[in-house]
XYZ file of C-alpha atoms in Angstrom:
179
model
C -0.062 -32.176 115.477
C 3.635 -33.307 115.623
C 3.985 -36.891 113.519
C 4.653 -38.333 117.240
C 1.401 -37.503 118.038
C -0.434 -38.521 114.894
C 1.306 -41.883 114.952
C -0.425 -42.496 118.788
C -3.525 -41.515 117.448
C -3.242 -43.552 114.561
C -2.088 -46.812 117.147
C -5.428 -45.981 118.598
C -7.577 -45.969 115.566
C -7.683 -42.883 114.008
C -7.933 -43.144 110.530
C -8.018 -39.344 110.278
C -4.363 -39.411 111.916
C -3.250 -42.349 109.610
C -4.322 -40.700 106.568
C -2.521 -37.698 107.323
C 0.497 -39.158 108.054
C 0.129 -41.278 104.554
C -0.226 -38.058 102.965
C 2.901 -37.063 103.882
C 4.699 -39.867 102.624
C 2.908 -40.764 99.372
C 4.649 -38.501 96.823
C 8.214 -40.088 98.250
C 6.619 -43.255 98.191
C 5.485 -43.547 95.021
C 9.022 -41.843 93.552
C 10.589 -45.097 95.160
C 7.978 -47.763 93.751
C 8.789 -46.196 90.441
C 12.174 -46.956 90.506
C 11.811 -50.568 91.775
C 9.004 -51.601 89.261
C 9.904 -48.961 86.354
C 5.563 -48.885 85.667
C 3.406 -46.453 86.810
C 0.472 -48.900 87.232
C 2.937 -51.184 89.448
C 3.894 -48.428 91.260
C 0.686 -47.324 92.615
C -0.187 -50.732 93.724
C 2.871 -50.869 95.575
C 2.133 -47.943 97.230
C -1.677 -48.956 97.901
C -0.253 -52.301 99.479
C 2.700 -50.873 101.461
C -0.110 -48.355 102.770
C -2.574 -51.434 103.921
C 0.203 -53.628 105.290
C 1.445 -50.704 107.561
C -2.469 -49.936 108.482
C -2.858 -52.625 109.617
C 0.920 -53.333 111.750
C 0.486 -49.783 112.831
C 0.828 -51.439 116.298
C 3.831 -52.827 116.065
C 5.582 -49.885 115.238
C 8.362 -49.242 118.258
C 9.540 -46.416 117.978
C 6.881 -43.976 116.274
C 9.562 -41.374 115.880
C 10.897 -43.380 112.700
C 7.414 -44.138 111.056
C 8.167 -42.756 107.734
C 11.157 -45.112 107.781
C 9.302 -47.803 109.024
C 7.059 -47.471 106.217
C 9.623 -46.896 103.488
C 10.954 -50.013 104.434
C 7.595 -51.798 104.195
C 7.391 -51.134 100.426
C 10.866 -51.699 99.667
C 10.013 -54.925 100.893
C 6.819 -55.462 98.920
C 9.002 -53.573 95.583
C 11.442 -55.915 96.021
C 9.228 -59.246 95.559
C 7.249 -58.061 93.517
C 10.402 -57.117 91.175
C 11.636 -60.534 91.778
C 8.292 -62.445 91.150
C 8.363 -60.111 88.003
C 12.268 -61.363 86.922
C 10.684 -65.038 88.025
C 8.292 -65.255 85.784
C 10.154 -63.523 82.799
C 12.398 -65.890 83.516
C 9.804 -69.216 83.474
C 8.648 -67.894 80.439
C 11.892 -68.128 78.814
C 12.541 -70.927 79.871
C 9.362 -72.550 78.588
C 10.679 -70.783 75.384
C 13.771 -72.739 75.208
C 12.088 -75.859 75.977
C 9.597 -75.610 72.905
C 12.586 -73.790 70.848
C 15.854 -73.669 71.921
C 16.881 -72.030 68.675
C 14.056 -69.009 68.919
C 14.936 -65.584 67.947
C 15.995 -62.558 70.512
C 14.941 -59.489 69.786
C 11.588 -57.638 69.128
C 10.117 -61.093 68.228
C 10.315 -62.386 71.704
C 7.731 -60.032 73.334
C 4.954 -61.599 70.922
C 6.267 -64.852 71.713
C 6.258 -64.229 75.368
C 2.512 -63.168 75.015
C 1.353 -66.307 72.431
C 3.288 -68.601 74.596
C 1.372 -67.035 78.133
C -1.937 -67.483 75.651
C -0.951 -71.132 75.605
C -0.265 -72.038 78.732
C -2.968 -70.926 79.660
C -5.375 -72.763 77.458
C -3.586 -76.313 78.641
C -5.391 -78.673 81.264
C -5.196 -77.138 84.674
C -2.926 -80.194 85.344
C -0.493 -79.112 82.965
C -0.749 -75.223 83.675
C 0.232 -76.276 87.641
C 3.715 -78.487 86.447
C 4.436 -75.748 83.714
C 4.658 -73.641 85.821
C 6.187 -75.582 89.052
C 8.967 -76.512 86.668
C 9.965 -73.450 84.312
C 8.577 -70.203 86.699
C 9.514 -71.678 89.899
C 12.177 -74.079 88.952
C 11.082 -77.099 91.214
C 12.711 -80.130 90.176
C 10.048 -83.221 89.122
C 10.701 -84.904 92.872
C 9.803 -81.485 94.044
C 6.838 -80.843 92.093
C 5.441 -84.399 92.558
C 5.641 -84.241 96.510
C 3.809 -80.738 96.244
C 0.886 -82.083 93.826
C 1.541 -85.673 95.468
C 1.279 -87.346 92.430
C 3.870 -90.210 91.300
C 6.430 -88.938 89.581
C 5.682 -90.691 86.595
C 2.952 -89.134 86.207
C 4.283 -85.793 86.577
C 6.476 -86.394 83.971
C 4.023 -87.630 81.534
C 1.717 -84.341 82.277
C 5.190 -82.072 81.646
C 5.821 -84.454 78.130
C 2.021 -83.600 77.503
C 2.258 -80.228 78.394
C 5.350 -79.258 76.763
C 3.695 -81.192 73.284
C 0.608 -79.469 73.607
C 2.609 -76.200 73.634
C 4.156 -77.263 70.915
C 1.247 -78.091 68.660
C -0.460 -74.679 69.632
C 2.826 -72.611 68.829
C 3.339 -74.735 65.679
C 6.727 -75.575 66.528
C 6.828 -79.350 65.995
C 10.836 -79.522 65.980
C 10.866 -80.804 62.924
C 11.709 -79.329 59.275
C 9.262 -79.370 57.337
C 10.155 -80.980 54.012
């Protein structure tokens, strides 16, 4: 069966015809994931959600000649947030960094701070976790933040000043020499 074919049978419901048109596609798919996310673990997921998303829009496919484009492009879609939500919250994480330490060390030492400062977080009040993460993984501003939590602003800033000390006193980084 031609993939014109199996791509009207799949529109209908076939999951017999959707499989097999999957199958053709999977070892190309996956090769692409790779590259996006650089992990194999990422890289399957990708490919498991890029398959369930197109599943299910099977329909609106136009122009079934171009499926296995159609569905390339669905996971470079998916690869491509997910690598960004990735970079985002690398980058939220270093930036909590630098607002505990701004002198910390680069390097090999980073990764185990990364994971004892994640560890943290995520032992705070749920309160604090939420602005934490509004502010340094998704850099909202405190206005910002407030109006989504609609909470004063005040008090946001109190819970971030919390937050931030709490963080502090579980890293052991007071700011202070000791002396």
């Amino acid at each position: 069966m031609g993939n014109e074919l199996l791509v009207a049978a799949a529109r209908r419901g076939d999951d017999a015809a959707f499989y097999s048109l999957i199958t053709q596609h999977k070892e190309k798919m996956y090769r692409i994931a790779y590259s996006y996310l650089k992990n194999e673990t990422d890289a399957l997921e990708a490919v498991q959600e890029a398959t369930c998303r197109a599943y299910m829009q099977i329909r609106k496919l136009k122009e079934p000649e171009y499926f296995g484009s159609w569905l390339i492009r669905i996971l470079m879609n998916y690869c491509a947030d997910e690598a960004k939500r990735k970079t985002r919250r690398a980058d939220g994480q270093q930036a909590v960094a630098a607002a505990l330490d701004p002198h910390a060390a680069n390097g090999e030492s980073a990764l185990l701070e990364r994971v004892m400062l994640e560890s943290a977080v995520e032992q705070l009040d749920a309160n604090y976790q939420k602005v934490i993460q509004l502010k340094y993984y998704h850099d909202l501003t405190i206005t910002e933040i407030a109006r989504t939590l609609q909470k004063p602003e005040g008090t946001i800033k109190t819970w971030l000043h919390k937050a931030l000390g709490g963080l502090r006193q579980r890293l052991g980084k007071e700011g202070e020499p000791n002396g």
